[in-house]
Amino acid sequence: MRRQINIFDKITEEYIKSLDLENCDDELKKHYQSILLEGPNLIYEYEIEEKDVDFFEKLIHQKIDRDRYCYFLSCSE
């Protein structure tokens, strides 16, 4: 499974880019432990909310600007 963060402009909703996530399934499953009951493989799109920002900033080693962009954790095969 390939995981990425998809980024969209908050005003225009235009796709900006994707950030690939590698070798982080264990960390993601630990972070999203409560959601695993709905989707045990985290295969849906999950909006990265304010409460998730610190976790993802450490994971991707860059700042998340939720004022300008919408971020979604996504999965594909």
JSON list of N, CA and C in Angstrom, two decimals:
[
{"chain": "A", "resi": 1, "resn": "MET", "atom": "N", "xyz": [0.82, -1.18, 0.00]},
{"chain": "A", "resi": 1, "resn": "MET", "atom": "CA", "xyz": [0.00, 0.00, 0.00]},
{"chain": "A", "resi": 1, "resn": "MET", "atom": "C", "xyz": [0.87, 1.25, 0.00]},
{"chain": "A", "resi": 2, "resn": "ARG", "atom": "N", "xyz": [0.46, 2.20, -0.76]},
{"chain": "A", "resi": 2, "resn": "ARG", "atom": "CA", "xyz": [1.17, 3.47, -0.84]},
{"chain": "A", "resi": 2, "resn": "ARG", "atom": "C", "xyz": [0.36, 4.51, -0.08]},
{"chain": "A", "resi": 3, "resn": "ARG", "atom": "N", "xyz": [1.00, 5.23, 0.82]},
{"chain": "A", "resi": 3, "resn": "ARG", "atom": "CA", "xyz": [0.34, 6.28, 1.59]},
{"chain": "A", "resi": 3, "resn": "ARG", "atom": "C", "xyz": [0.95, 7.62, 1.23]},
{"chain": "A", "resi": 4, "resn": "GLN", "atom": "N", "xyz": [0.09, 8.63, 1.19]},
{"chain": "A", "resi": 4, "resn": "GLN", "atom": "CA", "xyz": [0.56, 9.97, 0.89]},
{"chain": "A", "resi": 4, "resn": "GLN", "atom": "C", "xyz": [-0.34, 10.99, 1.57]},
{"chain": "A", "resi": 5, "resn": "ILE", "atom": "N", "xyz": [0.15, 12.20, 1.61]},
{"chain": "A", "resi": 5, "resn": "ILE", "atom": "CA", "xyz": [-0.65, 13.33, 2.07]},
{"chain": "A", "resi": 5, "resn": "ILE", "atom": "C", "xyz": [-0.95, 14.15, 0.82]},
{"chain": "A", "resi": 6, "resn": "ASN", "atom": "N", "xyz": [-2.23, 14.32, 0.53]},
{"chain": "A", "resi": 6, "resn": "ASN", "atom": "CA", "xyz": [-2.66, 15.13, -0.59]},
{"chain": "A", "resi": 6, "resn": "ASN", "atom": "C", "xyz": [-2.99, 16.53, -0.07]},
{"chain": "A", "resi": 7, "resn": "ILE", "atom": "N", "xyz": [-2.50, 17.53, -0.79]},
{"chain": "A", "resi": 7, "resn": "ILE", "atom": "CA", "xyz": [-2.64, 18.92, -0.35]},
{"chain": "A", "resi": 7, "resn": "ILE", "atom": "C", "xyz": [-3.44, 19.69, -1.39]},
{"chain": "A", "resi": 8, "resn": "PHE", "atom": "N", "xyz": [-4.43, 20.44, -0.89]},
{"chain": "A", "resi": 8, "resn": "PHE", "atom": "CA", "xyz": [-5.32, 21.24, -1.73]},
{"chain": "A", "resi": 8, "resn": "PHE", "atom": "C", "xyz": [-5.37, 22.67, -1.22]},
{"chain": "A", "resi": 9, "resn": "ASP", "atom": "N", "xyz": [-5.50, 23.61, -2.15]},
{"chain": "A", "resi": 9, "resn": "ASP", "atom": "CA", "xyz": [-5.68, 25.01, -1.77]},
{"chain": "A", "resi": 9, "resn": "ASP", "atom": "C", "xyz": [-7.03, 25.15, -1.08]},
{"chain": "A", "resi": 10, "resn": "LYS", "atom": "N", "xyz": [-7.05, 25.84, 0.03]},
{"chain": "A", "resi": 10, "resn": "LYS", "atom": "CA", "xyz": [-8.26, 25.96, 0.83]},
{"chain": "A", "resi": 10, "resn": "LYS", "atom": "C", "xyz": [-9.33, 26.81, 0.14]},
{"chain": "A", "resi": 11, "resn": "ILE", "atom": "N", "xyz": [-8.91, 27.81, -0.63]},
{"chain": "A", "resi": 11, "resn": "ILE", "atom": "CA", "xyz": [-9.88, 28.72, -1.27]},
{"chain": "A", "resi": 11, "resn": "ILE", "atom": "C", "xyz": [-10.36, 28.16, -2.61]},
{"chain": "A", "resi": 12, "resn": "THR", "atom": "N", "xyz": [-9.42, 27.78, -3.47]},
{"chain": "A", "resi": 12, "resn": "THR", "atom": "CA", "xyz": [-9.80, 27.33, -4.82]},
{"chain": "A", "resi": 12, "resn": "THR", "atom": "C", "xyz": [-10.09, 25.84, -4.89]},
{"chain": "A", "resi": 13, "resn": "GLU", "atom": "N", "xyz": [-9.68, 25.10, -3.86]},
{"chain": "A", "resi": 13, "resn": "GLU", "atom": "CA", "xyz": [-9.80, 23.65, -3.80]},
{"chain": "A", "resi": 13, "resn": "GLU", "atom": "C", "xyz": [-8.94, 22.95, -4.87]},
{"chain": "A", "resi": 14, "resn": "GLU", "atom": "N", "xyz": [-8.02, 23.69, -5.44]},
{"chain": "A", "resi": 14, "resn": "GLU", "atom": "CA", "xyz": [-7.11, 23.15, -6.46]},
{"chain": "A", "resi": 14, "resn": "GLU", "atom": "C", "xyz": [-6.08, 22.23, -5.80]},
{"chain": "A", "resi": 15, "resn": "TYR", "atom": "N", "xyz": [-5.82, 21.11, -6.48]},
{"chain": "A", "resi": 15, "resn": "TYR", "atom": "CA", "xyz": [-4.79, 20.17, -6.03]},
{"chain": "A", "resi": 15, "resn": "TYR", "atom": "C", "xyz": [-3.43, 20.86, -6.12]},
{"chain": "A", "resi": 16, "resn": "ILE", "atom": "N", "xyz": [-2.65, 20.78, -5.04]},
{"chain": "A", "resi": 16, "resn": "ILE", "atom": "CA", "xyz": [-1.33, 21.39, -5.02]},
{"chain": "A", "resi": 16, "resn": "ILE", "atom": "C", "xyz": [-0.24, 20.34, -5.24]},
{"chain": "A", "resi": 17, "resn": "LYS", "atom": "N", "xyz": [-0.21, 19.33, -4.39]},
{"chain": "A", "resi": 17, "resn": "LYS", "atom": "CA", "xyz": [0.79, 18.27, -4.54]},
{"chain": "A", "resi": 17, "resn": "LYS", "atom": "C", "xyz": [0.50, 17.15, -3.55]},
{"chain": "A", "resi": 18, "resn": "SER", "atom": "N", "xyz": [1.27, 16.07, -3.68]},
{"chain": "A", "resi": 18, "resn": "SER", "atom": "CA", "xyz": [1.21, 14.95, -2.74]},
{"chain": "A", "resi": 18, "resn": "SER", "atom": "C", "xyz": [2.59, 14.74, -2.14]},
{"chain": "A", "resi": 19, "resn": "LEU", "atom": "N", "xyz": [2.59, 14.35, -0.88]},
{"chain": "A", "resi": 19, "resn": "LEU", "atom": "CA", "xyz": [3.82, 13.99, -0.20]},
{"chain": "A", "resi": 19, "resn": "LEU", "atom": "C", "xyz": [3.76, 12.50, 0.10]},
{"chain": "A", "resi": 20, "resn": "ASP", "atom": "N", "xyz": [4.69, 11.74, -0.43]},
{"chain": "A", "resi": 20, "resn": "ASP", "atom": "CA", "xyz": [4.72, 10.30, -0.18]},
{"chain": "A", "resi": 20, "resn": "ASP", "atom": "C", "xyz": [5.18, 10.02, 1.25]},
{"chain": "A", "resi": 21, "resn": "LEU", "atom": "N", "xyz": [4.53, 9.06, 1.87]},
{"chain": "A", "resi": 21, "resn": "LEU", "atom": "CA", "xyz": [4.90, 8.61, 3.21]},
{"chain": "A", "resi": 21, "resn": "LEU", "atom": "C", "xyz": [5.43, 7.19, 3.08]},
{"chain": "A", "resi": 22, "resn": "GLU", "atom": "N", "xyz": [6.59, 6.94, 3.64]},
{"chain": "A", "resi": 22, "resn": "GLU", "atom": "CA", "xyz": [7.19, 5.62, 3.53]},
{"chain": "A", "resi": 22, "resn": "GLU", "atom": "C", "xyz": [7.49, 5.05, 4.91]},
{"chain": "A", "resi": 23, "resn": "ASN", "atom": "N", "xyz": [7.22, 3.75, 5.04]},
{"chain": "A", "resi": 23, "resn": "ASN", "atom": "CA", "xyz": [7.56, 3.01, 6.26]},
{"chain": "A", "resi": 23, "resn": "ASN", "atom": "C", "xyz": [7.00, 3.65, 7.53]},
{"chain": "A", "resi": 24, "resn": "CYS", "atom": "N", "xyz": [5.75, 4.06, 7.48]},
{"chain": "A", "resi": 24, "resn": "CYS", "atom": "CA", "xyz": [5.17, 4.72, 8.66]},
{"chain": "A", "resi": 24, "resn": "CYS", "atom": "C", "xyz": [3.85, 4.10, 9.08]},
{"chain": "A", "resi": 25, "resn": "ASP", "atom": "N", "xyz": [3.52, 2.93, 8.56]},
{"chain": "A", "resi": 25, "resn": "ASP", "atom": "CA", "xyz": [2.24, 2.29, 8.89]},
{"chain": "A", "resi": 25, "resn": "ASP", "atom": "C", "xyz": [2.04, 2.10, 10.39]},
{"chain": "A", "resi": 26, "resn": "ASP", "atom": "N", "xyz": [3.06, 1.64, 11.08]},
{"chain": "A", "resi": 26, "resn": "ASP", "atom": "CA", "xyz": [2.93, 1.41, 12.52]},
{"chain": "A", "resi": 26, "resn": "ASP", "atom": "C", "xyz": [2.64, 2.71, 13.26]},
{"chain": "A", "resi": 27, "resn": "GLU", "atom": "N", "xyz": [3.35, 3.77, 12.90]},
{"chain": "A", "resi": 27, "resn": "GLU", "atom": "CA", "xyz": [3.13, 5.07, 13.54]},
{"chain": "A", "resi": 27, "resn": "GLU", "atom": "C", "xyz": [1.72, 5.60, 13.24]},
{"chain": "A", "resi": 28, "resn": "LEU", "atom": "N", "xyz": [1.28, 5.45, 11.98]},
{"chain": "A", "resi": 28, "resn": "LEU", "atom": "CA", "xyz": [-0.05, 5.91, 11.61]},
{"chain": "A", "resi": 28, "resn": "LEU", "atom": "C", "xyz": [-1.14, 5.14, 12.34]},
{"chain": "A", "resi": 29, "resn": "LYS", "atom": "N", "xyz": [-0.98, 3.83, 12.43]},
{"chain": "A", "resi": 29, "resn": "LYS", "atom": "CA", "xyz": [-1.98, 3.02, 13.11]},
{"chain": "A", "resi": 29, "resn": "LYS", "atom": "C", "xyz": [-2.03, 3.34, 14.60]},
{"chain": "A", "resi": 30, "resn": "LYS", "atom": "N", "xyz": [-0.90, 3.66, 15.17]},
{"chain": "A", "resi": 30, "resn": "LYS", "atom": "CA", "xyz": [-0.88, 4.05, 16.58]},
{"chain": "A", "resi": 30, "resn": "LYS", "atom": "C", "xyz": [-1.57, 5.40, 16.75]},
{"chain": "A", "resi": 31, "resn": "HIS", "atom": "N", "xyz": [-1.31, 6.34, 15.87]},
{"chain": "A", "resi": 31, "resn": "HIS", "atom": "CA", "xyz": [-1.91, 7.68, 15.95]},
{"chain": "A", "resi": 31, "resn": "HIS", "atom": "C", "xyz": [-3.42, 7.62, 15.73]},
{"chain": "A", "resi": 32, "resn": "TYR", "atom": "N", "xyz": [-3.86, 6.79, 14.79]},
{"chain": "A", "resi": 32, "resn": "TYR", "atom": "CA", "xyz": [-5.28, 6.70, 14.44]},
{"chain": "A", "resi": 32, "resn": "TYR", "atom": "C", "xyz": [-5.95, 5.48, 15.08]},
{"chain": "A", "resi": 33, "resn": "GLN", "atom": "N", "xyz": [-5.50, 5.10, 16.24]},
{"chain": "A", "resi": 33, "resn": "GLN", "atom": "CA", "xyz": [-5.97, 3.91, 16.92]},
{"chain": "A", "resi": 33, "resn": "GLN", "atom": "C", "xyz": [-7.50, 3.87, 17.03]},
{"chain": "A", "resi": 34, "resn": "SER", "atom": "N", "xyz": [-8.15, 4.98, 17.35]},
{"chain": "A", "resi": 34, "resn": "SER", "atom": "CA", "xyz": [-9.61, 4.98, 17.51]},
{"chain": "A", "resi": 34, "resn": "SER", "atom": "C", "xyz": [-10.33, 4.79, 16.18]},
{"chain": "A", "resi": 35, "resn": "ILE", "atom": "N", "xyz": [-9.72, 5.16, 15.08]},
{"chain": "A", "resi": 35, "resn": "ILE", "atom": "CA", "xyz": [-10.34, 5.04, 13.76]},
{"chain": "A", "resi": 35, "resn": "ILE", "atom": "C", "xyz": [-10.20, 3.61, 13.21]},
{"chain": "A", "resi": 36, "resn": "LEU", "atom": "N", "xyz": [-9.27, 2.87, 13.72]},
{"chain": "A", "resi": 36, "resn": "LEU", "atom": "CA", "xyz": [-9.01, 1.52, 13.20]},
{"chain": "A", "resi": 36, "resn": "LEU", "atom": "C", "xyz": [-10.22, 0.59, 13.32]},
{"chain": "A", "resi": 37, "resn": "LEU", "atom": "N", "xyz": [-11.15, 0.91, 14.20]},
{"chain": "A", "resi": 37, "resn": "LEU", "atom": "CA", "xyz": [-12.36, 0.10, 14.31]},
{"chain": "A", "resi": 37, "resn": "LEU", "atom": "C", "xyz": [-13.21, 0.20, 13.05]},
{"chain": "A", "resi": 38, "resn": "GLU", "atom": "N", "xyz": [-13.22, 1.39, 12.42]},
{"chain": "A", "resi": 38, "resn": "GLU", "atom": "CA", "xyz": [-13.98, 1.62, 11.19]},
{"chain": "A", "resi": 38, "resn": "GLU", "atom": "C", "xyz": [-13.26, 1.05, 9.97]},
{"chain": "A", "resi": 39, "resn": "GLY", "atom": "N", "xyz": [-11.98, 1.29, 9.91]},
{"chain": "A", "resi": 39, "resn": "GLY", "atom": "CA", "xyz": [-11.18, 0.85, 8.76]},
{"chain": "A", "resi": 39, "resn": "GLY", "atom": "C", "xyz": [-9.85, 0.33, 9.24]},
{"chain": "A", "resi": 40, "resn": "PRO", "atom": "N", "xyz": [-9.74, -0.97, 9.48]},
{"chain": "A", "resi": 40, "resn": "PRO", "atom": "CA", "xyz": [-8.52, -1.52, 10.10]},
{"chain": "A", "resi": 40, "resn": "PRO", "atom": "C", "xyz": [-7.23, -1.31, 9.30]},
{"chain": "A", "resi": 41, "resn": "ASN", "atom": "N", "xyz": [-7.33, -0.92, 8.06]},
{"chain": "A", "resi": 41, "resn": "ASN", "atom": "CA", "xyz": [-6.12, -0.71, 7.25]},
{"chain": "A", "resi": 41, "resn": "ASN", "atom": "C", "xyz": [-5.89, 0.75, 6.90]},
{"chain": "A", "resi": 42, "resn": "LEU", "atom": "N", "xyz": [-6.70, 1.64, 7.46]},
{"chain": "A", "resi": 42, "resn": "LEU", "atom": "CA", "xyz": [-6.59, 3.07, 7.15]},
{"chain": "A", "resi": 42, "resn": "LEU", "atom": "C", "xyz": [-6.57, 3.30, 5.64]},
{"chain": "A", "resi": 43, "resn": "ILE", "atom": "N", "xyz": [-7.59, 2.80, 4.96]},
{"chain": "A", "resi": 43, "resn": "ILE", "atom": "CA", "xyz": [-7.61, 2.91, 3.50]},
{"chain": "A", "resi": 43, "resn": "ILE", "atom": "C", "xyz": [-8.48, 4.05, 3.00]},
{"chain": "A", "resi": 44, "resn": "TYR", "atom": "N", "xyz": [-9.16, 4.75, 3.87]},
{"chain": "A", "resi": 44, "resn": "TYR", "atom": "CA", "xyz": [-10.01, 5.86, 3.45]},
{"chain": "A", "resi": 44, "resn": "TYR", "atom": "C", "xyz": [-9.21, 7.15, 3.46]},
{"chain": "A", "resi": 45, "resn": "GLU", "atom": "N", "xyz": [-9.83, 8.24, 3.01]},
{"chain": "A", "resi": 45, "resn": "GLU", "atom": "CA", "xyz": [-9.19, 9.55, 3.11]},
{"chain": "A", "resi": 45, "resn": "GLU", "atom": "C", "xyz": [-9.52, 10.14, 4.47]},
{"chain": "A", "resi": 46, "resn": "TYR", "atom": "N", "xyz": [-8.50, 10.64, 5.14]},
{"chain": "A", "resi": 46, "resn": "TYR", "atom": "CA", "xyz": [-8.68, 11.22, 6.46]},
{"chain": "A", "resi": 46, "resn": "TYR", "atom": "C", "xyz": [-8.14, 12.64, 6.44]},
{"chain": "A", "resi": 47, "resn": "GLU", "atom": "N", "xyz": [-8.99, 13.59, 6.77]},
{"chain": "A", "resi": 47, "resn": "GLU", "atom": "CA", "xyz": [-8.53, 14.97, 6.84]},
{"chain": "A", "resi": 47, "resn": "GLU", "atom": "C", "xyz": [-7.57, 15.12, 8.01]},
{"chain": "A", "resi": 48, "resn": "ILE", "atom": "N", "xyz": [-6.49, 15.81, 7.77]},
{"chain": "A", "resi": 48, "resn": "ILE", "atom": "CA", "xyz": [-5.53, 16.07, 8.84]},
{"chain": "A", "resi": 48, "resn": "ILE", "atom": "C", "xyz": [-6.04, 17.30, 9.59]},
{"chain": "A", "resi": 49, "resn": "GLU", "atom": "N", "xyz": [-6.50, 17.06, 10.78]},
{"chain": "A", "resi": 49, "resn": "GLU", "atom": "CA", "xyz": [-7.11, 18.10, 11.59]},
{"chain": "A", "resi": 49, "resn": "GLU", "atom": "C", "xyz": [-6.06, 18.78, 12.46]},
{"chain": "A", "resi": 50, "resn": "GLU", "atom": "N", "xyz": [-6.46, 19.85, 13.11]},
{"chain": "A", "resi": 50, "resn": "GLU", "atom": "CA", "xyz": [-5.54, 20.61, 13.97]},
{"chain": "A", "resi": 50, "resn": "GLU", "atom": "C", "xyz": [-4.86, 19.71, 15.00]},
{"chain": "A", "resi": 51, "resn": "LYS", "atom": "N", "xyz": [-5.61, 18.78, 15.57]},
{"chain": "A", "resi": 51, "resn": "LYS", "atom": "CA", "xyz": [-5.05, 17.89, 16.59]},
{"chain": "A", "resi": 51, "resn": "LYS", "atom": "C", "xyz": [-3.98, 16.94, 16.03]},
{"chain": "A", "resi": 52, "resn": "ASP", "atom": "N", "xyz": [-3.94, 16.80, 14.71]},
{"chain": "A", "resi": 52, "resn": "ASP", "atom": "CA", "xyz": [-2.99, 15.89, 14.05]},
{"chain": "A", "resi": 52, "resn": "ASP", "atom": "C", "xyz": [-1.72, 16.60, 13.55]},
{"chain": "A", "resi": 53, "resn": "VAL", "atom": "N", "xyz": [-1.71, 17.91, 13.58]},
{"chain": "A", "resi": 53, "resn": "VAL", "atom": "CA", "xyz": [-0.64, 18.68, 12.95]},
{"chain": "A", "resi": 53, "resn": "VAL", "atom": "C", "xyz": [0.74, 18.33, 13.51]},
{"chain": "A", "resi": 54, "resn": "ASP", "atom": "N", "xyz": [0.90, 18.32, 14.81]},
{"chain": "A", "resi": 54, "resn": "ASP", "atom": "CA", "xyz": [2.22, 18.02, 15.39]},
{"chain": "A", "resi": 54, "resn": "ASP", "atom": "C", "xyz": [2.73, 16.65, 14.95]},
{"chain": "A", "resi": 55, "resn": "PHE", "atom": "N", "xyz": [1.86, 15.67, 14.98]},
{"chain": "A", "resi": 55, "resn": "PHE", "atom": "CA", "xyz": [2.24, 14.32, 14.57]},
{"chain": "A", "resi": 55, "resn": "PHE", "atom": "C", "xyz": [2.76, 14.30, 13.13]},
{"chain": "A", "resi": 56, "resn": "PHE", "atom": "N", "xyz": [2.00, 14.93, 12.21]},
{"chain": "A", "resi": 56, "resn": "PHE", "atom": "CA", "xyz": [2.39, 14.89, 10.80]},
{"chain": "A", "resi": 56, "resn": "PHE", "atom": "C", "xyz": [3.59, 15.79, 10.50]},
{"chain": "A", "resi": 57, "resn": "GLU", "atom": "N", "xyz": [3.73, 16.90, 11.19]},
{"chain": "A", "resi": 57, "resn": "GLU", "atom": "CA", "xyz": [4.91, 17.73, 10.98]},
{"chain": "A", "resi": 57, "resn": "GLU", "atom": "C", "xyz": [6.18, 16.96, 11.32]},
{"chain": "A", "resi": 58, "resn": "LYS", "atom": "N", "xyz": [6.15, 16.17, 12.37]},
{"chain": "A", "resi": 58, "resn": "LYS", "atom": "CA", "xyz": [7.31, 15.34, 12.73]},
{"chain": "A", "resi": 58, "resn": "LYS", "atom": "C", "xyz": [7.53, 14.24, 11.71]},
{"chain": "A", "resi": 59, "resn": "LEU", "atom": "N", "xyz": [6.45, 13.70, 11.18]},
{"chain": "A", "resi": 59, "resn": "LEU", "atom": "CA", "xyz": [6.54, 12.61, 10.22]},
{"chain": "A", "resi": 59, "resn": "LEU", "atom": "C", "xyz": [7.11, 13.06, 8.87]},
{"chain": "A", "resi": 60, "resn": "ILE", "atom": "N", "xyz": [6.70, 14.25, 8.41]},
{"chain": "A", "resi": 60, "resn": "ILE", "atom": "CA", "xyz": [7.13, 14.72, 7.09]},
{"chain": "A", "resi": 60, "resn": "ILE", "atom": "C", "xyz": [8.26, 15.75, 7.15]},
{"chain": "A", "resi": 61, "resn": "HIS", "atom": "N", "xyz": [8.63, 16.17, 8.34]},
{"chain": "A", "resi": 61, "resn": "HIS", "atom": "CA", "xyz": [9.72, 17.13, 8.54]},
{"chain": "A", "resi": 61, "resn": "HIS", "atom": "C", "xyz": [9.49, 18.45, 7.82]},
{"chain": "A", "resi": 62, "resn": "GLN", "atom": "N", "xyz": [8.26, 18.91, 7.86]},
{"chain": "A", "resi": 62, "resn": "GLN", "atom": "CA", "xyz": [7.95, 20.24, 7.33]},
{"chain": "A", "resi": 62, "resn": "GLN", "atom": "C", "xyz": [6.69, 20.78, 7.99]},
{"chain": "A", "resi": 63, "resn": "LYS", "atom": "N", "xyz": [6.53, 22.09, 7.89]},
{"chain": "A", "resi": 63, "resn": "LYS", "atom": "CA", "xyz": [5.39, 22.75, 8.50]},
{"chain": "A", "resi": 63, "resn": "LYS", "atom": "C", "xyz": [4.12, 22.48, 7.71]},
{"chain": "A", "resi": 64, "resn": "ILE", "atom": "N", "xyz": [3.03, 22.41, 8.43]},
{"chain": "A", "resi": 64, "resn": "ILE", "atom": "CA", "xyz": [1.70, 22.26, 7.83]},
{"chain": "A", "resi": 64, "resn": "ILE", "atom": "C", "xyz": [0.98, 23.59, 8.00]},
{"chain": "A", "resi": 65, "resn": "ASP", "atom": "N", "xyz": [0.53, 24.15, 6.91]},
{"chain": "A", "resi": 65, "resn": "ASP", "atom": "CA", "xyz": [-0.15, 25.45, 6.92]},
{"chain": "A", "resi": 65, "resn": "ASP", "atom": "C", "xyz": [-1.64, 25.24, 6.69]},
{"chain": "A", "resi": 66, "resn": "ARG", "atom": "N", "xyz": [-2.38, 24.97, 7.73]},
{"chain": "A", "resi": 66, "resn": "ARG", "atom": "CA", "xyz": [-3.82, 24.70, 7.61]},
{"chain": "A", "resi": 66, "resn": "ARG", "atom": "C", "xyz": [-4.62, 25.97, 7.33]},
{"chain": "A", "resi": 67, "resn": "ASP", "atom": "N", "xyz": [-4.00, 27.13, 7.43]},
{"chain": "A", "resi": 67, "resn": "ASP", "atom": "CA", "xyz": [-4.70, 28.36, 7.09]},
{"chain": "A", "resi": 67, "resn": "ASP", "atom": "C", "xyz": [-4.87, 28.49, 5.58]},
{"chain": "A", "resi": 68, "resn": "ARG", "atom": "N", "xyz": [-3.89, 28.00, 4.83]},
{"chain": "A", "resi": 68, "resn": "ARG", "atom": "CA", "xyz": [-3.92, 28.12, 3.36]},
{"chain": "A", "resi": 68, "resn": "ARG", "atom": "C", "xyz": [-4.32, 26.83, 2.65]},
{"chain": "A", "resi": 69, "resn": "TYR", "atom": "N", "xyz": [-4.06, 25.68, 3.28]},
{"chain": "A", "resi": 69, "resn": "TYR", "atom": "CA", "xyz": [-4.22, 24.41, 2.59]},
{"chain": "A", "resi": 69, "resn": "TYR", "atom": "C", "xyz": [-5.03, 23.41, 3.42]},
{"chain": "A", "resi": 70, "resn": "CYS", "atom": "N", "xyz": [-5.63, 22.46, 2.72]},
{"chain": "A", "resi": 70, "resn": "CYS", "atom": "CA", "xyz": [-6.28, 21.31, 3.34]},
{"chain": "A", "resi": 70, "resn": "CYS", "atom": "C", "xyz": [-5.39, 20.11, 3.07]},
{"chain": "A", "resi": 71, "resn": "TYR", "atom": "N", "xyz": [-5.21, 19.29, 4.08]},
{"chain": "A", "resi": 71, "resn": "TYR", "atom": "CA", "xyz": [-4.34, 18.12, 4.00]},
{"chain": "A", "resi": 71, "resn": "TYR", "atom": "C", "xyz": [-5.16, 16.87, 4.27]},
{"chain": "A", "resi": 72, "resn": "PHE", "atom": "N", "xyz": [-4.90, 15.83, 3.49]},
{"chain": "A", "resi": 72, "resn": "PHE", "atom": "CA", "xyz": [-5.62, 14.57, 3.64]},
{"chain": "A", "resi": 72, "resn": "PHE", "atom": "C", "xyz": [-4.64, 13.41, 3.60]},
{"chain": "A", "resi": 73, "resn": "LEU", "atom": "N", "xyz": [-4.75, 12.52, 4.57]},
{"chain": "A", "resi": 73, "resn": "LEU", "atom": "CA", "xyz": [-4.02, 11.27, 4.52]},
{"chain": "A", "resi": 73, "resn": "LEU", "atom": "C", "xyz": [-4.76, 10.37, 3.57]},
{"chain": "A", "resi": 74, "resn": "SER", "atom": "N", "xyz": [-4.06, 9.80, 2.60]},
{"chain": "A", "resi": 74, "resn": "SER", "atom": "CA", "xyz": [-4.70, 9.00, 1.56]},
{"chain": "A", "resi": 74, "resn": "SER", "atom": "C", "xyz": [-3.91, 7.71, 1.37]},
{"chain": "A", "resi": 75, "resn": "CYS", "atom": "N", "xyz": [-4.57, 6.76, 0.73]},
{"chain": "A", "resi": 75, "resn": "CYS", "atom": "CA", "xyz": [-3.97, 5.45, 0.51]},
{"chain": "A", "resi": 75, "resn": "CYS", "atom": "C", "xyz": [-4.31, 4.96, -0.88]},
{"chain": "A", "resi": 76, "resn": "SER", "atom": "N", "xyz": [-3.36, 4.32, -1.54]},
{"chain": "A", "resi": 76, "resn": "SER", "atom": "CA", "xyz": [-3.61, 3.71, -2.83]},
{"chain": "A", "resi": 76, "resn": "SER", "atom": "C", "xyz": [-2.75, 2.45, -2.94]},
{"chain": "A", "resi": 77, "resn": "GLU", "atom": "N", "xyz": [-3.06, 1.62, -3.90]},
{"chain": "A", "resi": 77, "resn": "GLU", "atom": "CA", "xyz": [-2.28, 0.39, -4.08]},
{"chain": "A", "resi": 77, "resn": "GLU", "atom": "C", "xyz": [-1.35, 0.53, -5.24]}
]
